[in-house]
Amino acid sequence: MQKYRVADLGKYVGQEVELKGWLYNKRDIGKVRFILVRDGSGIVQGVMVKNNLPEEVWDKFDDLTLETSLIVRGTVREEKRAPGGYELDVTDIEIFQIADGYPITKKSHGVEFLMDHRHLWLRSKKQWAIMRIRDEIQSAIMDFLREQGFVRIDAPILTSSAAEGTTTLFEVDYHGDKAYLSQSGQLYMEAAAMAHGKVYCFGPAFRAEKSKTRRHLLEFWMVEPEMAWVTFEENLEIQENMVSYIVERVLKNRRNELEILERPIEPLEKVKPPFPRVTYDEAIEMLKKSGDPELEKIEWGEDFGAPHETYISNKFDKPVFITHFPTKMKAFYMQPDPNRPEVVLAADLLAPEGYGEIIGGSERIYDYDLLKQRIQEWGLPEEDYQWYLDLRKYGTVPHSGFGLGLERTVAWIAKLPHIRETIPFPRMLHRMVP
Ligand code: 4AD
Ligand code: MG
């Protein structure tokens, strides 16, 4: 175990510490040599002064290749100019393993090469910062929901039916029967909400996406809150509060990581409730008047592509809800607007800065007959949904929920060009290794 960590060096100024880690970089300027040591919690610069060191310690510098594992001892000194604010005056170095020629060097590499070496790339500073932002977002979500009285309920991964359309199902052989990797835990959360009132699941979801985009993974993580007796508008309020809380937490606890990624802070500081709400009809109007012939081609009833989402979200400096989508376009379980059944009480939340949809949510159909009719209209096998229909038979209530995609949220908050860097080991079209 490590007793001392780079992140805690501030507590040990003037004291001798022992750090266990890896060599991140080194620099030789003659009678002084610098080693950058990372230990997982951060990176510190160790200063080696020839006149202060036994020769055998001084010479070890020559053996240190990138990513060599080592134990380094030294005295902590405050150094305002150093990242993190501290440096180590090295007194001793113990090498654990001299690393073979490390494939990721300080020169720039192509993305495919880096993805092939994802198991090592995770050690690089920017990747390290991204994973720590991801971790903070996950913690913030769980803290927020717990604070609001939600109970975490785990949904199964092997499922018997489709939750989000049949075109993106991963099929699995279930001892001779067909099973599918879960596209969403929602249907199970609806059952659990009738037991606990407010629930959520947080786990992997699978979509056999056939397209290669910077927003799609085949395996991604989704948090799915579901609430009994909660209607459409209240559902939006919970979403804007949750997203604002997530951003606030990252700004508070992951400043250093945002700086490493050179992520501008000002756009994030504007993320406070309430978020603007635009109906699908209004969004179509906006696109029709955009002046861009490609965008103007869209017709009522058609889904938005990435360029449409980007155009609309660029009109606002906060995340924006698009509400009341055409019924035909959306999932079978969505509650129609009582005043206008051709649209549903559903909303997508679009992130600013062109990141597109991060949340999909809706009020759910609570009426048994209507839900049964929809299952038939959508051509879904009714036997598979019998248990789901049961929920409408035994004390049905209005209820709503949503799903927030973790990786798209990380991509936006960290301002990354592509979703592949938001998850430790991405599964994409043509990529399953490592
Ligand atoms: O809009 P979606 O498909 O909604 C659902 O799955 C609902 N059952 C959620 C619910 O109401 N409980 O997906 C929700 C979110 C999207 O907004 C997006 O952020 C993310 O999940 N998502 C993906 N992220 C990465 N790669 C993919 N292929 C994704 N598909 C959806
Ligand atoms: Mg969606």
Short mmCIF file of C-alpha atoms in Angstrom, two decimals, residues 58-386:
data_model
loop_
_atom_site.label_atom_id
_atom_site.label_comp_id
_atom_site.label_asym_id
_atom_site.label_seq_id
_atom_site.Cartn_x
_atom_site.Cartn_y
_atom_site.Cartn_z
CA TRP A 58 22.51 9.71 -9.32
CA ASP A 59 23.35 7.02 -11.88
CA LYS A 60 19.99 5.28 -11.64
CA PHE A 61 18.58 8.14 -13.69
CA ASP A 62 20.21 6.60 -16.77
CA ASP A 63 18.21 3.36 -16.37
CA LEU A 64 14.84 5.09 -16.05
CA THR A 65 12.82 4.46 -19.17
CA LEU A 66 9.28 5.79 -19.64
CA GLU A 67 6.83 3.93 -17.36
CA THR A 68 9.53 2.24 -15.30
CA SER A 69 7.95 1.30 -11.97
CA LEU A 70 9.81 2.72 -9.02
CA ILE A 71 9.85 3.90 -5.46
CA VAL A 72 11.25 7.34 -4.90
CA ARG A 73 12.12 8.97 -1.59
CA GLY A 74 12.66 12.62 -0.95
CA THR A 75 11.76 15.77 0.94
CA VAL A 76 8.65 17.73 0.00
CA ARG A 77 9.19 21.37 -0.88
CA GLU A 78 6.62 24.01 -1.72
CA GLU A 79 7.14 25.27 -5.28
CA LYS A 80 4.58 27.77 -6.51
CA ARG A 81 5.55 27.28 -10.16
CA ALA A 82 5.13 23.49 -10.13
CA PRO A 83 1.82 21.96 -11.21
CA GLY A 84 0.19 20.94 -7.93
CA GLY A 85 2.41 23.38 -6.02
CA TYR A 86 5.04 20.97 -4.66
CA GLU A 87 8.30 19.34 -5.66
CA LEU A 88 10.37 16.55 -4.24
CA ASP A 89 14.08 16.84 -3.45
CA VAL A 90 15.08 13.29 -4.28
CA THR A 91 17.21 11.37 -1.76
CA ASP A 92 16.79 7.82 -3.06
CA ILE A 93 15.39 5.82 -5.98
CA GLU A 94 14.49 2.15 -5.97
CA ILE A 95 13.69 0.67 -9.36
CA PHE A 96 11.05 -2.09 -9.40
CA GLN A 97 10.99 -2.86 -13.11
CA ILE A 98 12.70 -1.14 -16.00
CA ALA A 99 9.95 -0.81 -18.61
CA ASP A 100 10.55 -2.13 -22.14
CA GLY A 101 10.49 0.54 -24.84
CA TYR A 102 7.11 2.10 -24.02
CA PRO A 103 5.06 2.33 -27.22
CA ILE A 104 3.37 5.63 -26.40
CA THR A 105 6.09 8.24 -26.64
CA LYS A 106 5.88 11.99 -26.20
CA LYS A 107 5.59 12.46 -29.96
CA SER A 108 2.09 12.47 -31.40
CA HIS A 109 0.44 9.22 -32.43
CA GLY A 110 -2.58 8.49 -34.63
CA VAL A 111 -5.91 7.71 -33.02
CA GLU A 112 -6.03 4.09 -34.25
CA PHE A 113 -2.60 3.45 -32.73
CA LEU A 114 -3.68 4.98 -29.45
CA MET A 115 -6.94 2.99 -29.44
CA ASP A 116 -4.96 -0.22 -30.08
CA HIS A 117 -2.92 0.70 -27.00
CA ARG A 118 -5.87 1.82 -24.93
CA HIS A 119 -4.68 -0.37 -22.03
CA LEU A 120 -1.59 1.86 -21.85
CA TRP A 121 -3.06 5.10 -23.18
CA LEU A 122 -5.19 5.30 -20.02
CA ARG A 123 -1.99 6.34 -18.19
CA SER A 124 -1.56 9.52 -20.24
CA LYS A 125 -2.37 12.79 -18.54
CA LYS A 126 -5.42 13.75 -20.59
CA GLN A 127 -6.91 10.28 -20.43
CA TRP A 128 -6.30 10.28 -16.70
CA ALA A 129 -8.12 13.60 -16.39
CA ILE A 130 -11.09 12.33 -18.45
CA MET A 131 -11.54 9.21 -16.30
CA ARG A 132 -11.48 11.32 -13.16
CA ILE A 133 -14.16 13.62 -14.57
CA ARG A 134 -16.22 10.54 -15.48
CA ASP A 135 -15.85 9.27 -11.92
CA GLU A 136 -16.93 12.63 -10.48
CA ILE A 137 -20.01 12.69 -12.73
CA GLN A 138 -20.99 9.19 -11.64
CA SER A 139 -20.59 10.08 -7.97
CA ALA A 140 -22.50 13.34 -8.43
CA ILE A 141 -25.41 11.48 -10.04
CA MET A 142 -25.61 8.95 -7.23
CA ASP A 143 -25.30 11.62 -4.52
CA PHE A 144 -27.97 13.79 -6.14
CA LEU A 145 -30.47 10.97 -6.51
CA ARG A 146 -29.88 9.62 -3.02
CA GLU A 147 -30.34 13.13 -1.61
CA GLN A 148 -33.68 13.32 -3.48
CA GLY A 149 -34.88 10.04 -1.95
CA PHE A 150 -34.25 7.68 -4.87
CA VAL A 151 -33.42 4.02 -4.28
CA ARG A 152 -30.90 2.34 -6.58
CA ILE A 153 -32.33 -0.80 -8.15
CA ASP A 154 -30.22 -2.90 -10.49
CA ALA A 155 -31.79 -3.95 -13.79
CA PRO A 156 -30.90 -7.20 -15.54
CA ILE A 157 -28.49 -7.18 -18.49
CA LEU A 158 -29.94 -10.33 -20.10
CA THR A 159 -33.47 -9.49 -21.12
CA SER A 160 -36.31 -11.17 -22.94
CA SER A 161 -37.70 -8.14 -24.77
CA ALA A 162 -36.77 -4.92 -26.54
CA ALA A 163 -37.09 -1.68 -24.58
CA GLU A 164 -35.95 0.75 -27.30
CA GLY A 165 -36.91 -0.66 -30.69
CA THR A 166 -35.93 -3.90 -32.33
CA THR A 167 -33.34 -2.61 -34.79
CA THR A 168 -30.42 -2.34 -32.36
CA LEU A 169 -30.72 -5.60 -30.40
CA PHE A 170 -27.73 -7.75 -29.56
CA GLU A 171 -28.95 -11.32 -29.53
CA VAL A 172 -27.56 -13.91 -27.13
CA ASP A 173 -28.17 -17.67 -26.98
CA TYR A 174 -29.91 -18.31 -23.67
CA HIS A 175 -29.59 -22.10 -23.52
CA GLY A 176 -31.59 -22.53 -26.70
CA ASP A 177 -33.85 -19.53 -26.15
CA LYS A 178 -33.26 -16.05 -27.49
CA ALA A 179 -32.19 -13.35 -25.08
CA TYR A 180 -30.97 -9.80 -25.70
CA LEU A 181 -28.42 -7.58 -24.06
CA SER A 182 -30.33 -4.80 -22.35
CA GLN A 183 -30.90 -1.61 -24.34
CA SER A 184 -32.35 0.10 -21.27
CA GLY A 185 -33.41 -0.80 -17.73
CA GLN A 186 -36.48 1.40 -17.97
CA LEU A 187 -39.22 -1.22 -18.12
CA TYR A 188 -37.81 -2.86 -14.98
CA MET A 189 -37.54 0.51 -13.28
CA GLU A 190 -41.24 1.09 -13.93
CA ALA A 191 -41.94 -2.08 -11.97
CA ALA A 192 -39.58 -1.01 -9.18
CA ALA A 193 -41.06 2.51 -9.03
CA MET A 194 -44.39 0.95 -8.07
CA ALA A 195 -42.59 -0.67 -5.13
CA HIS A 196 -40.35 2.22 -4.01
CA GLY A 197 -41.79 5.41 -5.54
CA LYS A 198 -38.50 6.84 -6.79
CA VAL A 199 -35.85 4.51 -8.20
CA TYR A 200 -32.95 4.46 -10.63
CA CYS A 201 -30.61 2.03 -12.29
CA PHE A 202 -27.10 2.83 -13.42
CA GLY A 203 -25.36 0.36 -15.65
CA PRO A 204 -24.30 -0.60 -19.14
CA ALA A 205 -26.73 -0.51 -22.06
CA PHE A 206 -26.16 -2.15 -25.42
CA ARG A 207 -27.15 -0.97 -28.86
CA ALA A 208 -26.10 -2.78 -32.01
CA GLU A 209 -25.52 0.52 -33.80
CA LYS A 210 -24.36 -0.02 -37.35
CA SER A 211 -23.15 3.51 -37.89
CA LYS A 212 -19.85 4.99 -36.89
CA THR A 213 -20.30 8.44 -35.37
CA ARG A 214 -18.61 10.44 -32.68
CA ARG A 215 -21.72 10.13 -30.49
CA HIS A 216 -22.42 6.39 -30.61
CA LEU A 217 -21.03 3.43 -28.70
CA LEU A 218 -22.26 -0.14 -28.84
CA GLU A 219 -21.91 -0.37 -25.07
CA PHE A 220 -22.53 2.74 -23.00
CA TRP A 221 -23.57 3.58 -19.46
CA MET A 222 -26.92 5.07 -18.67
CA VAL A 223 -28.57 6.30 -15.47
CA GLU A 224 -32.33 5.80 -15.57
CA PRO A 225 -34.47 7.40 -12.86
CA GLU A 226 -38.15 6.44 -12.76
CA MET A 227 -40.78 8.10 -10.56
CA ALA A 228 -44.34 7.19 -9.60
CA TRP A 229 -46.92 10.02 -9.51
CA VAL A 230 -44.56 12.32 -11.41
CA THR A 231 -45.81 14.03 -14.53
CA PHE A 232 -44.11 15.42 -17.60
CA GLU A 233 -43.20 18.92 -16.35
CA GLU A 234 -41.93 17.68 -12.95
CA ASN A 235 -39.75 15.18 -14.79
CA LEU A 236 -38.04 18.05 -16.65
CA GLU A 237 -37.39 19.90 -13.40
CA ILE A 238 -35.59 16.91 -11.91
CA GLN A 239 -33.48 16.61 -15.07
CA GLU A 240 -32.39 20.25 -15.12
CA ASN A 241 -31.57 20.13 -11.43
CA MET A 242 -29.58 16.93 -11.82
CA VAL A 243 -27.59 18.15 -14.83
CA SER A 244 -26.83 21.48 -13.11
CA TYR A 245 -25.70 19.63 -10.00
CA ILE A 246 -23.38 17.39 -12.03
CA VAL A 247 -21.73 20.39 -13.69
CA GLU A 248 -21.39 22.22 -10.37
CA ARG A 249 -19.66 19.20 -8.82
CA VAL A 250 -17.19 18.84 -11.69
CA LEU A 251 -16.41 22.57 -11.48
CA LYS A 252 -15.86 22.21 -7.74
CA ASN A 253 -13.88 18.96 -7.56
CA ARG A 254 -12.27 18.50 -10.97
CA ARG A 255 -10.90 21.96 -11.84
CA ASN A 256 -7.38 20.67 -12.31
CA GLU A 257 -8.59 18.01 -14.74
CA LEU A 258 -10.60 20.57 -16.73
CA GLU A 259 -7.44 22.67 -16.95
CA ILE A 260 -5.38 19.71 -18.17
CA LEU A 261 -7.96 19.28 -20.94
CA GLU A 262 -7.95 23.04 -21.62
CA ARG A 263 -11.71 23.03 -21.26
CA PRO A 264 -13.10 26.61 -21.06
CA ILE A 265 -14.98 27.06 -17.79
CA GLU A 266 -17.36 29.93 -18.66
CA PRO A 267 -19.85 27.87 -20.72
CA LEU A 268 -20.14 25.40 -17.84
CA GLU A 269 -20.73 28.15 -15.30
CA LYS A 270 -23.89 29.13 -17.18
CA VAL A 271 -25.47 25.71 -16.65
CA LYS A 272 -28.09 26.57 -14.03
CA PRO A 273 -31.83 25.83 -13.94
CA PRO A 274 -34.25 26.54 -15.52
CA PHE A 275 -33.28 25.28 -18.99
CA PRO A 276 -35.15 26.58 -22.04
CA ARG A 277 -37.97 24.42 -23.45
CA VAL A 278 -38.70 24.33 -27.17
CA THR A 279 -41.45 22.20 -28.68
CA TYR A 280 -40.72 19.94 -31.63
CA ASP A 281 -43.04 22.17 -33.70
CA GLU A 282 -41.05 25.27 -32.76
CA ALA A 283 -37.80 23.47 -33.50
CA ILE A 284 -39.07 22.57 -36.99
CA GLU A 285 -39.96 26.26 -37.49
CA MET A 286 -36.47 27.32 -36.43
CA LEU A 287 -34.89 24.86 -38.87
CA LYS A 288 -37.16 25.96 -41.70
CA LYS A 289 -35.99 29.55 -41.18
CA SER A 290 -32.34 28.67 -40.67
CA GLY A 291 -31.19 29.80 -44.09
CA ASP A 292 -29.35 26.50 -44.51
CA PRO A 293 -30.91 24.60 -47.43
CA GLU A 294 -29.93 21.23 -45.96
CA LEU A 295 -31.60 21.95 -42.61
CA GLU A 296 -34.64 23.51 -44.28
CA LYS A 297 -35.46 20.21 -45.99
CA ILE A 298 -36.75 18.68 -42.74
CA GLU A 299 -40.47 17.85 -42.61
CA TRP A 300 -42.76 17.48 -39.61
CA GLY A 301 -42.55 13.87 -38.43
CA GLU A 302 -38.88 13.40 -39.24
CA ASP A 303 -36.23 12.82 -36.61
CA PHE A 304 -33.40 15.28 -36.05
CA GLY A 305 -29.91 14.38 -37.11
CA ALA A 306 -26.75 15.73 -35.52
CA PRO A 307 -26.70 18.93 -37.69
CA HIS A 308 -30.31 19.75 -36.70
CA GLU A 309 -29.56 19.26 -33.01
CA THR A 310 -26.42 21.36 -33.26
CA TYR A 311 -28.25 24.19 -35.00
CA ILE A 312 -30.94 24.35 -32.33
CA SER A 313 -28.65 23.97 -29.33
CA ASN A 314 -26.36 26.72 -30.66
CA LYS A 315 -29.26 29.16 -30.24
CA PHE A 316 -28.93 28.77 -26.46
CA ASP A 317 -26.10 28.92 -23.96
CA LYS A 318 -27.63 26.30 -21.67
CA PRO A 319 -28.86 22.78 -22.33
CA VAL A 320 -32.26 22.92 -24.07
CA PHE A 321 -35.27 20.60 -23.90
CA ILE A 322 -37.03 19.66 -27.13
CA THR A 323 -40.52 18.54 -26.14
CA HIS A 324 -43.69 17.04 -27.65
CA PHE A 325 -42.27 14.88 -30.41
CA PRO A 326 -44.51 13.19 -32.98
CA THR A 327 -45.93 10.00 -31.47
CA LYS A 328 -44.91 7.90 -34.49
CA MET A 329 -41.27 8.88 -34.08
CA LYS A 330 -40.84 7.82 -30.47
CA ALA A 331 -41.02 4.71 -28.29
CA PHE A 332 -44.20 2.69 -27.81
CA TYR A 333 -44.51 3.41 -24.07
CA MET A 334 -44.77 7.22 -24.25
CA GLN A 335 -47.88 8.99 -22.98
CA PRO A 336 -49.72 10.95 -25.70
CA ASP A 337 -50.48 14.60 -25.00
CA PRO A 338 -54.16 14.54 -23.94
CA ASN A 339 -54.83 17.72 -25.96
CA ARG A 340 -53.01 16.50 -29.04
CA PRO A 341 -52.51 12.75 -29.27
CA GLU A 342 -50.30 13.02 -32.37
CA VAL A 343 -47.48 14.18 -30.07
CA VAL A 344 -46.11 12.56 -26.90
CA LEU A 345 -45.18 13.94 -23.49
CA ALA A 346 -41.52 13.29 -24.15
CA ALA A 347 -38.43 15.46 -24.14
CA ASP A 348 -34.84 15.16 -25.25
CA LEU A 349 -32.24 17.30 -23.54
CA LEU A 350 -29.65 18.69 -25.94
CA ALA A 351 -26.28 19.69 -24.49
CA PRO A 352 -24.74 23.01 -25.53
CA GLU A 353 -21.69 23.43 -27.77
CA GLY A 354 -22.97 20.98 -30.37
CA TYR A 355 -22.93 17.83 -28.22
CA GLY A 356 -26.48 16.77 -29.05
CA GLU A 357 -28.90 14.64 -27.04
CA ILE A 358 -27.70 13.63 -23.59
CA ILE A 359 -31.11 12.72 -22.10
CA GLY A 360 -34.22 11.05 -23.46
CA GLY A 361 -37.26 10.94 -21.19
CA SER A 362 -41.04 10.90 -21.06
CA GLU A 363 -44.22 10.35 -19.15
CA ARG A 364 -45.27 6.71 -19.60
CA ILE A 365 -48.61 5.31 -20.71
CA TYR A 366 -50.50 4.22 -17.58
CA ASP A 367 -53.69 2.99 -19.24
CA TYR A 368 -53.80 -0.77 -19.85
CA ASP A 369 -55.82 -0.71 -23.06
CA LEU A 370 -53.81 2.07 -24.70
CA LEU A 371 -50.49 0.40 -23.87
CA LYS A 372 -51.73 -2.93 -25.22
CA GLN A 373 -52.83 -1.18 -28.41
CA ARG A 374 -49.41 0.45 -28.82
CA ILE A 375 -47.58 -2.84 -28.34
CA GLN A 376 -49.71 -4.24 -31.16
CA GLU A 377 -49.26 -1.20 -33.39
CA TRP A 378 -45.48 -1.33 -32.93
CA GLY A 379 -45.58 -5.03 -33.86
CA LEU A 380 -44.03 -6.19 -30.57
CA PRO A 381 -44.69 -9.74 -29.28
CA GLU A 382 -47.41 -9.26 -26.66
CA GLU A 383 -46.49 -12.32 -24.59
CA ASP A 384 -43.08 -10.81 -23.80
CA TYR A 385 -44.71 -7.66 -22.43
CA GLN A 386 -47.34 -9.34 -20.27
#
